[in-house]
Coordinates of C-alpha atoms in Angstrom, one line a residue:
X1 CA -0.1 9.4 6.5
X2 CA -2.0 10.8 9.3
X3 CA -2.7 14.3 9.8
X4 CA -0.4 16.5 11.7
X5 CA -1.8 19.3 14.1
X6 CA -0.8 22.6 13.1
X7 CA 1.1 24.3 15.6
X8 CA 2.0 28.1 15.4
X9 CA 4.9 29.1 14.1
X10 CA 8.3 28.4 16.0
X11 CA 7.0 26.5 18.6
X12 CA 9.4 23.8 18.1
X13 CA 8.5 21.9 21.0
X14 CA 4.7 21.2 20.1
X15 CA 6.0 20.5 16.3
X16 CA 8.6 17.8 18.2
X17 CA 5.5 16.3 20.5
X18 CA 3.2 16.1 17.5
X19 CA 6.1 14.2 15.0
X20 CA 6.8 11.8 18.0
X21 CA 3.0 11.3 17.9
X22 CA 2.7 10.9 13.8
X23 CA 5.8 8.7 13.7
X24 CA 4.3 6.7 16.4
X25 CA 1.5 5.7 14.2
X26 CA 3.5 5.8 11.0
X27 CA 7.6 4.8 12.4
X28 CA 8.6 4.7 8.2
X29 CA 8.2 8.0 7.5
X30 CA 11.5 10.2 6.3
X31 CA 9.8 13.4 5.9
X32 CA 8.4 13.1 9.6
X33 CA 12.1 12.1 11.1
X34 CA 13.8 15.2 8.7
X35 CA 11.3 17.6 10.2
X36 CA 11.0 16.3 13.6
X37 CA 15.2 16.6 13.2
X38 CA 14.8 20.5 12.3
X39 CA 12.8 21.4 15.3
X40 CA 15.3 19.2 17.3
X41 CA 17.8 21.5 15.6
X42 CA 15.7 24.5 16.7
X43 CA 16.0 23.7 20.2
X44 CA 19.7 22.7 20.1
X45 CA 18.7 18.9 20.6
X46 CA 21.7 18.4 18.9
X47 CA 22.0 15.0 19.3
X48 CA 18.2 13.7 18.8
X49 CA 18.7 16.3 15.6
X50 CA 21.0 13.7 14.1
X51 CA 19.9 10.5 15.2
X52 CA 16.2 11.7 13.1
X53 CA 18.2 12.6 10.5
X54 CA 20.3 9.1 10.3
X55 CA 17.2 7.1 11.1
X56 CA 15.5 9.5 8.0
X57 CA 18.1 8.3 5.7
X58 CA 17.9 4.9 6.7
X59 CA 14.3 4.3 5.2
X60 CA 15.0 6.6 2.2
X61 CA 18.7 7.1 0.9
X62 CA 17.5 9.6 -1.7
X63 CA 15.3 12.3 0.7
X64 CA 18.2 15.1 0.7
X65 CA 17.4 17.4 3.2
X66 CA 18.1 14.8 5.4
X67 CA 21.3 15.0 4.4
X68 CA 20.7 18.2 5.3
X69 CA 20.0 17.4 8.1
X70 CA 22.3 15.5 9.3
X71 CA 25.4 18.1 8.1
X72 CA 23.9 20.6 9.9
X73 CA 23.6 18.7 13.5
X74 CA 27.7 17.2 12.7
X75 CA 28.4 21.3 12.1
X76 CA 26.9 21.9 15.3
X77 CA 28.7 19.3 17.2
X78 CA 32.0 20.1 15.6
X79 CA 31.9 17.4 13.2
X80 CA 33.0 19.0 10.2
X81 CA 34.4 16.2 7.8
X82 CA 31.3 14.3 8.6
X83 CA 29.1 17.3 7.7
X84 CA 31.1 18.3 4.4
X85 CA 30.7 14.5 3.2
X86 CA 26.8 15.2 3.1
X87 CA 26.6 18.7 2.2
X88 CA 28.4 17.2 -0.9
X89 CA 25.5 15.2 -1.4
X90 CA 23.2 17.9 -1.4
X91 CA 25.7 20.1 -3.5
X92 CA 26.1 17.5 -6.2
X93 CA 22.3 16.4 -6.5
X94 CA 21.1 20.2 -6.2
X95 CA 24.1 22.5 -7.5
X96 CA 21.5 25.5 -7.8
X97 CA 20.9 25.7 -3.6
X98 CA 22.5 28.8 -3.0
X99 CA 22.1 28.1 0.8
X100 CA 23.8 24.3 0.6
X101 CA 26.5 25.5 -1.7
X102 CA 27.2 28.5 1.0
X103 CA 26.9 25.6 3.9
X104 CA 29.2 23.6 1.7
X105 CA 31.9 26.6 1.5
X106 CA 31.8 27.1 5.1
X107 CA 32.2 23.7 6.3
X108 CA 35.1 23.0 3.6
X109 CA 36.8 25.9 5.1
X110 CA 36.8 25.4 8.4
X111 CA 37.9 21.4 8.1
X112 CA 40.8 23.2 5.6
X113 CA 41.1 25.4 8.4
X114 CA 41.8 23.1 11.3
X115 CA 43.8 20.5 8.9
X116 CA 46.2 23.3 8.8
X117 CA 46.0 24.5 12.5
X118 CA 47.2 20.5 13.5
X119 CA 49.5 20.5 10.9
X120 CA 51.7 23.6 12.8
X121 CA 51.0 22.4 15.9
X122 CA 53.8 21.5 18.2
X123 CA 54.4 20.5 21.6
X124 CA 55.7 23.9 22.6
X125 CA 53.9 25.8 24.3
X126 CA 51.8 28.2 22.1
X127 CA 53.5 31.7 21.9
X128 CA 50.4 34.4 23.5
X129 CA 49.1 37.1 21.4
X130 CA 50.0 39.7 24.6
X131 CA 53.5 39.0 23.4
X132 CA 53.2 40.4 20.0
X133 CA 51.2 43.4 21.1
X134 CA 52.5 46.7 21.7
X135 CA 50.2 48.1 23.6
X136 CA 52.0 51.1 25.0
X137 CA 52.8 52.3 21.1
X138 CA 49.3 51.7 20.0
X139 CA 48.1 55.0 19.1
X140 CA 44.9 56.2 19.9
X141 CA 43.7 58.8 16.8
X142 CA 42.5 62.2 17.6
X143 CA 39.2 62.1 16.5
X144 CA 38.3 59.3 18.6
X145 CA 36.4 61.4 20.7
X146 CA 34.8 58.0 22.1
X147 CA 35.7 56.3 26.2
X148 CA 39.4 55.8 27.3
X149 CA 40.6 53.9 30.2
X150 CA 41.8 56.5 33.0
X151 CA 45.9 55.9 33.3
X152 CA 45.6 52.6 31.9
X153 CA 42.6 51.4 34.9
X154 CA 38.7 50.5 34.6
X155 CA 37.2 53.1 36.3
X156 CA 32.9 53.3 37.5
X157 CA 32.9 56.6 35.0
X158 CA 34.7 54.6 31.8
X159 CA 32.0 51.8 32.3
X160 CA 29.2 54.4 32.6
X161 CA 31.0 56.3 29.3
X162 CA 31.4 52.7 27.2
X163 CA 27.9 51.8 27.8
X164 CA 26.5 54.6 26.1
X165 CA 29.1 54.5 23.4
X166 CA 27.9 50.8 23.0
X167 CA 24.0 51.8 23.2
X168 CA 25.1 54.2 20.9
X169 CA 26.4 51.6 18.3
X170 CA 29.8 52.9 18.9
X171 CA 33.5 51.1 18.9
X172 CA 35.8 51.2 21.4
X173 CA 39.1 51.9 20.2
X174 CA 41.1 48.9 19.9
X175 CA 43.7 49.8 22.2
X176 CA 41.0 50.1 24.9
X177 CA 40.0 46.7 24.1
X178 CA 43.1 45.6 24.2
X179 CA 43.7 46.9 27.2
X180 CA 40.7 45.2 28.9
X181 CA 41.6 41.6 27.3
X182 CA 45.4 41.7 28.5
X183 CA 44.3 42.6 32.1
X184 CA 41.5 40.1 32.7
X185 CA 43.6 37.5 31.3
X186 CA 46.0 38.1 33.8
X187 CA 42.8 38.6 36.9
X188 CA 41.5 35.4 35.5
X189 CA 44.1 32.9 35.7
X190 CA 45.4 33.6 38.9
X191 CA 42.1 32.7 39.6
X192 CA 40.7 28.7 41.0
X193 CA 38.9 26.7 38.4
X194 CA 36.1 26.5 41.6
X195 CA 35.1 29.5 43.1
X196 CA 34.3 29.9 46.5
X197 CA 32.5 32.6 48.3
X198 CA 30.8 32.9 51.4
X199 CA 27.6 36.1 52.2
X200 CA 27.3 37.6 55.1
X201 CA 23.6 37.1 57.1
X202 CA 22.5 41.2 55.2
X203 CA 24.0 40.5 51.6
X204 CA 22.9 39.2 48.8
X205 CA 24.0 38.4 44.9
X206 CA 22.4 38.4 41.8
X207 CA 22.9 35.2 39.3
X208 CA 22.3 35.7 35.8
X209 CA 22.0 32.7 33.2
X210 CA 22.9 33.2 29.6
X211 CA 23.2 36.5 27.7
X212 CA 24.3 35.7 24.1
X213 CA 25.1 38.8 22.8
X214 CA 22.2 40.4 23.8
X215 CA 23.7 43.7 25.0
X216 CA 20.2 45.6 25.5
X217 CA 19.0 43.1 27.3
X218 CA 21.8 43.4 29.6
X219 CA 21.7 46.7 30.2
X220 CA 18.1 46.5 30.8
X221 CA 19.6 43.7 33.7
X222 CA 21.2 46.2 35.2
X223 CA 18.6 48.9 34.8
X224 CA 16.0 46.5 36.7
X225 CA 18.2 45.5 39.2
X226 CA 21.1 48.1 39.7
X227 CA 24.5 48.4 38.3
X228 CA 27.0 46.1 40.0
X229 CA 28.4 47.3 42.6
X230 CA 30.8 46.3 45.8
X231 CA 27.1 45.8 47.9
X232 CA 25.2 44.7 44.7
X233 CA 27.3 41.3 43.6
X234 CA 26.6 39.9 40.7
X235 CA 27.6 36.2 39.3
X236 CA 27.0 35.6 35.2
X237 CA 27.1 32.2 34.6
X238 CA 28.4 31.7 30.6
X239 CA 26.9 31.8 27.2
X240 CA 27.8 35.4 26.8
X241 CA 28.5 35.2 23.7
X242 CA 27.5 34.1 20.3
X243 CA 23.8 34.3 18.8
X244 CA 22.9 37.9 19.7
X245 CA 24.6 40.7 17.2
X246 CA 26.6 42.2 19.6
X247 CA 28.5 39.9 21.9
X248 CA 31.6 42.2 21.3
X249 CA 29.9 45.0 23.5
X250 CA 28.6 42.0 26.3
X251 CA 31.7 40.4 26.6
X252 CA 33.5 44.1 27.2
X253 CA 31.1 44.9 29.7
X254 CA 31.0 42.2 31.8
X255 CA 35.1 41.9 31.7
X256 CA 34.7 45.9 32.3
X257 CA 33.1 45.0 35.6
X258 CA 34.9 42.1 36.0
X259 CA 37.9 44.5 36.3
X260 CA 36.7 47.4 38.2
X261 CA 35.0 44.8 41.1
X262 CA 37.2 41.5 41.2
X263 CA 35.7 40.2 44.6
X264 CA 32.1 41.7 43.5
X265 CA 31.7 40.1 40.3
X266 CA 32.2 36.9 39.1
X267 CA 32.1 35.4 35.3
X268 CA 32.1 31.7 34.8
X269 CA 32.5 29.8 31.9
X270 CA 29.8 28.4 29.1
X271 CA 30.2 26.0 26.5
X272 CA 29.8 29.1 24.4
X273 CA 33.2 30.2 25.2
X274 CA 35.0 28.0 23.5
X275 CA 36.4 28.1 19.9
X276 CA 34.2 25.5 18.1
X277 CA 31.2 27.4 19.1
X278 CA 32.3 30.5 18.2
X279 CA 33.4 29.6 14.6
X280 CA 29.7 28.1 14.5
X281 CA 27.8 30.8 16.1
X282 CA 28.9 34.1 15.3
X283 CA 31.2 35.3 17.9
X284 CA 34.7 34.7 15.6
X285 CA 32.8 36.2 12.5
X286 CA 31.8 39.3 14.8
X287 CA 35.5 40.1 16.2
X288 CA 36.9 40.0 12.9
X289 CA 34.5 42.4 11.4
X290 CA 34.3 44.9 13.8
X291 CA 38.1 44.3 15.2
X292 CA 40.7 41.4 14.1
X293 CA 41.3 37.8 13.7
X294 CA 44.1 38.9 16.1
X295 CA 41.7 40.0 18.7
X296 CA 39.6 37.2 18.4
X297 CA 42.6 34.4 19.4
X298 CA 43.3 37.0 22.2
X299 CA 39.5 36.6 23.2
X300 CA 40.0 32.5 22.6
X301 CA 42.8 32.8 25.1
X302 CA 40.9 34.5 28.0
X303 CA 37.8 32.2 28.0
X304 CA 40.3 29.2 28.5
X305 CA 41.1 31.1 31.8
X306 CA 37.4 31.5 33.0
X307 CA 36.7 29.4 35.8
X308 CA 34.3 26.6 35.9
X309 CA 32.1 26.5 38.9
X310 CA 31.6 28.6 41.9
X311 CA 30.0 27.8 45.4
X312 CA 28.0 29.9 47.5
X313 CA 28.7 29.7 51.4
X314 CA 29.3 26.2 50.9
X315 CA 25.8 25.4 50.3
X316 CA 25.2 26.4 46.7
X317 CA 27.0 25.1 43.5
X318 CA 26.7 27.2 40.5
X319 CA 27.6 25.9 36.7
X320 CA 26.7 26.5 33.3
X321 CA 25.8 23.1 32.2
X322 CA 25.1 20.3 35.1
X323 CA 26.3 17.4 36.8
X324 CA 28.1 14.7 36.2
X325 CA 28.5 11.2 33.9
X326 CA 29.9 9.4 36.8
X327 CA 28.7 9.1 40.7
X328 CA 31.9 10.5 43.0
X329 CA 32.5 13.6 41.8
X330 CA 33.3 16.0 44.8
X331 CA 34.2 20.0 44.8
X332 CA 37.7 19.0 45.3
X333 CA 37.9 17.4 41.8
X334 CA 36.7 20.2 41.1
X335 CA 39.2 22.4 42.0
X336 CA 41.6 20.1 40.5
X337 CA 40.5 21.0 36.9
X338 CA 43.2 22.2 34.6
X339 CA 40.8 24.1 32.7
X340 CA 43.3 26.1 30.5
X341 CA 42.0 24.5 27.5
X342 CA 39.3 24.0 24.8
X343 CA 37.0 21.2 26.8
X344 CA 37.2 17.8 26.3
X345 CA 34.7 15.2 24.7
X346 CA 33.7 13.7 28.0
X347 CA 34.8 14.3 31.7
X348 CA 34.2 16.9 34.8
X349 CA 34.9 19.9 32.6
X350 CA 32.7 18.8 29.8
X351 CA 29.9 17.7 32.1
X352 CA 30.6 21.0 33.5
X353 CA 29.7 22.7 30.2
X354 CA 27.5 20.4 28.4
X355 CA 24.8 18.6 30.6
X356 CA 21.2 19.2 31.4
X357 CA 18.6 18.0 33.8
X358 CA 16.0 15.2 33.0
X359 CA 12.6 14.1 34.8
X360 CA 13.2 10.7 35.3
X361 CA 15.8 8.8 37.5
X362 CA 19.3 7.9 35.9
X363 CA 21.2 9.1 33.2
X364 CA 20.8 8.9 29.8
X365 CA 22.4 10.2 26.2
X366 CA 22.2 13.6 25.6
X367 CA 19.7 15.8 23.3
X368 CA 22.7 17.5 22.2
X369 CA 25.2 15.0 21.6
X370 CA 27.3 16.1 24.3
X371 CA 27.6 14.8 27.9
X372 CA 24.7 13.4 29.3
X373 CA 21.5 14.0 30.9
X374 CA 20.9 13.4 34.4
X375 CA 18.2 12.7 36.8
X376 CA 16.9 13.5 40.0
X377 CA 18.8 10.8 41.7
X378 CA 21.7 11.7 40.2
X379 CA 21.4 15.4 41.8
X380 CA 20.4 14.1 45.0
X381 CA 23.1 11.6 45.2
X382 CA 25.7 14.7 44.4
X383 CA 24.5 17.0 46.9
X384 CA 24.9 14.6 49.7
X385 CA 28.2 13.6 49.0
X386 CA 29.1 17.1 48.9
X387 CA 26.9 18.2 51.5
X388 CA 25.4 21.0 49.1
X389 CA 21.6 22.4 49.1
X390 CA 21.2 22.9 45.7
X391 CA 22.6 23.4 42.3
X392 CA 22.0 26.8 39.9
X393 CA 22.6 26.1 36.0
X394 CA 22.0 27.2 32.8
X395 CA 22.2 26.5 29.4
X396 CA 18.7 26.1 28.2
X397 CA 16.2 28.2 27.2
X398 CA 12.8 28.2 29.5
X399 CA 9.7 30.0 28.6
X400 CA 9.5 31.7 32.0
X401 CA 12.9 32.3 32.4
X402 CA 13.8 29.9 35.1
X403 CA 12.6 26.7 35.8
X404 CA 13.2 24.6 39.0
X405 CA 13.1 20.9 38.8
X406 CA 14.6 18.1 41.2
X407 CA 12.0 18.7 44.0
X408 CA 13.8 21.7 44.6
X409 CA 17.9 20.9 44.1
X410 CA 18.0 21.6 40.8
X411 CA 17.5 25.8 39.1
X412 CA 18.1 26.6 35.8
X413 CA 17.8 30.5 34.7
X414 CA 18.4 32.0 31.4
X415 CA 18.4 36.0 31.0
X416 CA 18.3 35.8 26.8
X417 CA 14.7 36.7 26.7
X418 CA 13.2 36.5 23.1
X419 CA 16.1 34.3 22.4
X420 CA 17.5 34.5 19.0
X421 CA 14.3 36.9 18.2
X422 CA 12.2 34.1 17.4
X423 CA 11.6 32.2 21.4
X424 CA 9.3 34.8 22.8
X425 CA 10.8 33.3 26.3
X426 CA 11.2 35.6 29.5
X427 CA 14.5 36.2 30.7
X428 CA 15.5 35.8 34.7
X429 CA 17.8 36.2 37.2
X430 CA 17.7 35.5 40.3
X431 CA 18.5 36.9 44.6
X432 CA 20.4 34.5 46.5
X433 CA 20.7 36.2 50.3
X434 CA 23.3 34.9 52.4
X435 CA 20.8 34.9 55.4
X436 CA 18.8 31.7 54.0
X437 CA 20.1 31.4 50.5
X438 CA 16.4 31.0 49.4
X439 CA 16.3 31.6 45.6
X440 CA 14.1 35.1 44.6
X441 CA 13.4 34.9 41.3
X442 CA 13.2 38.0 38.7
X443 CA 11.5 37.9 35.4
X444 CA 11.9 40.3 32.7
X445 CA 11.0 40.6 28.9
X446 CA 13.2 41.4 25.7
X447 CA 13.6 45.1 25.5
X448 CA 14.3 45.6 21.6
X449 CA 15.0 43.4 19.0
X450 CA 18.7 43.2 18.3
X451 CA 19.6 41.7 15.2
X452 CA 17.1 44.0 13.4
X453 CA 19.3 46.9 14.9
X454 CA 22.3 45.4 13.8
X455 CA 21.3 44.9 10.4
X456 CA 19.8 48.6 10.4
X457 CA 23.4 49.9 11.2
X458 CA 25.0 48.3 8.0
X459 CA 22.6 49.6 5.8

């Protein structure tokens, strides 16, 4: 086999350009597909991450961790009885692997789990949480001594009071967060699935990319750039939850805000809020220990609500994943999206959520397994059908930050910086002024390593 050049550690890309480069010299060997399929996995190449892993198993039936592999990229698409079929495997031929057997549990759980869930399915429409809950009767104990809404309303000063508490490492009572959930649901879908806006010449609105549950991170957003306000807009654009340790205390901020300035702060939706993602990723585990399962349907129920895309004086489309699989998509099937749902496989919505931007001209299969990939062409062909300057997504990490591709019509920007504590990215966000809508763009690194601090407060 030829030598591989040693890259530094968790640099996923370089280890995925230097296996294409080995298996171009040597295209029969397993252990270069299985590995090449874990940094694909590292990156959330989803897809590539199990076609390594298939083609790994193809030359040699008996190299497990590419069964391995493979379960772990069907687990992260949501294939669970394809992933339990090969954890299994690994199970059976190694029945000491703590980590497989725990894989194994997980996965038989949840594909126990939705077995059941279609099983009491019906056609009615499913009864909401709200209607169980009895909010006015919920007590809140004496020596919570912690931030309560003020006659049952967000106010500037509860914010102020329920970010320290969360800095703190705090709960909020559950009543509280009850109370947020039940009113944004309601703000949210009498909302459009597009959102439209227009600046005047002198303001101006901050977009944010994906926060994951970094909840330092976004307070140092706001500490950089100003807490939001009626003159300083703001527009998160999904993924803002799951990953980081404390997505509970993101979430509640941003819907905090989302409350106290409805025309001044916008939230749309990332394939992150959704419920396969969360049972993957940490957001379901997280409500249920620091709150209820209860809670966390109640949270499932308000994503479906979020809205989907939002344009910016008619010039600017914002989304959290990218364009589309088909040519003729306009703003007005936009708008037409029922998007009270869990997304579907393919379509608008999906594409919505899913895609991602690609050098070359055309579409092709996605990295992740999930919508597609689409070029330059594809962008340019969109914005002139819909008479749009450019589009501002998200979805993928970027070293800097931000990247900006398409000659120009196509921004990505990610605010996670030090993603997952291992990326050593920047985060971003970015200025959009209604005078000439020129993007300004704003860097910023990770102020504090979360997870440790998580895992410091159980001890």
């Amino acid at each position: 086999d030829p030598p591989i050049q040693q890259v530094p550690d968790r640099d996923y890309e370089n280890a995925i350009k230097y296996y294409t480069e080995a298996l171009e010299l040597n295209p029969s060997s397993a252990i270069y597909f299985s590995n090449r399929s874990l940094a694909y996995l590292r990156t959330e190449c989803y897809g590539y991450a199990l076609a390594d892993a298939t083609k790994c198993l193809e030359i040699d039936q008996n190299y497990i961790k590419g069964y391995y592999r493979r379960a772990t990229s069907n687990m992260a698409l949501g294939k669970f009885k394809a992933a339990l079929k090969d954890y299994e495997t690994v199970v059976r031929v190694r029945p000491n692997d703590k980590d497989a057997k725990m894989k194994y549990q997980e996965c038989n759980k949840i594909v126990k789990q939705k077995a059941f869930e279609r099983a009491i399915a019906s056609d009615e429409m499913k009864r909401s949480v709200v209607d169980s809950l009895d909010i006015e009767n919920m007590m809140i104990e004496d020596q919570y001594t912690g931030p309560k809404l003020e006659e049952g309303k967000v106010t500037m000063r509860f914010m102020k009071e329920m970010m320290e508490c969360f800095k703190d490492q705090k709960k909020l009572h559950r009543k509280c967060a009850y109370q947020i959930l039940i009113q944004v649901k309601e703000l949210l879908s009498k909302l459009p699935s597009l959102i439209e806006i227009t600046l005047k010449e002198t303001e101006k609105i901050t977009v944010c990319g994906d926060t994951h549950g970094q909840f330092y991170d976004l307070i140092n957003i706001f500490e950089l750039n100003g807490l939001p306000s009626e003159t300083n807009p703001y527009l998160f654009n999904g993924d803002f939850v799951d990953r980081g340790s404390f997505s509970l205390e993101v979430i509640l901020t941003l819907f905090g805000f989302k409350l106290l300035l409805p025309d001044s702060f916008y939230l749309l939706r990332g394939n992150h809020e959704t419920d396969n993602m969360n049972q993957m990723y940490g957001f379901e585990g997280e409500v249920k220990a620091k709150y209820t399962a209860q809670m966390f349907t109640l949270f499932s129920e308000v994503f479906q609500w979020l809205p989907l895309a939002q344009c910016i004086n008619g010039k600017v489309l914002v989304m959290h994943g990218g364009l589309f699989s088909e040519d003729g998509v306009t703003l007005d099937d936009l708008r037409k999206i029922d998007r009270n749902r869990q997304p579907p496989d393919s379509g608008p919505m999906c594409d919505l959520l899913w895609s991602d931007p690609q050098p070359q001209n055309g579409r092709c299969v996605s990295k992740r397994g999930v919508s597609c990939q689409f070029g330059p062409d594809v962008t340019e062909r969109f914005l002139d059908q819909n008479n749009l300057d450019y589009i501002v997504r998200s979805h993928e990490v970027k070293a800097e930050g931000y990247e900006v591709t398409h000659s120009g019509k196509c921004i990505t920007v990610f605010s996670a910086p030090n993603y997952c504590d291992q990326m050593c990215n920047k985060g971003a966000y970015i200025h959009l002024s209604g005078s000439d809508l020129k993007p300004q763009f704003h860097q910023f690194t990770a102020v504090v390593s979360t997870s440790i601090i998580y895992d410091m407060s159980l001890l």
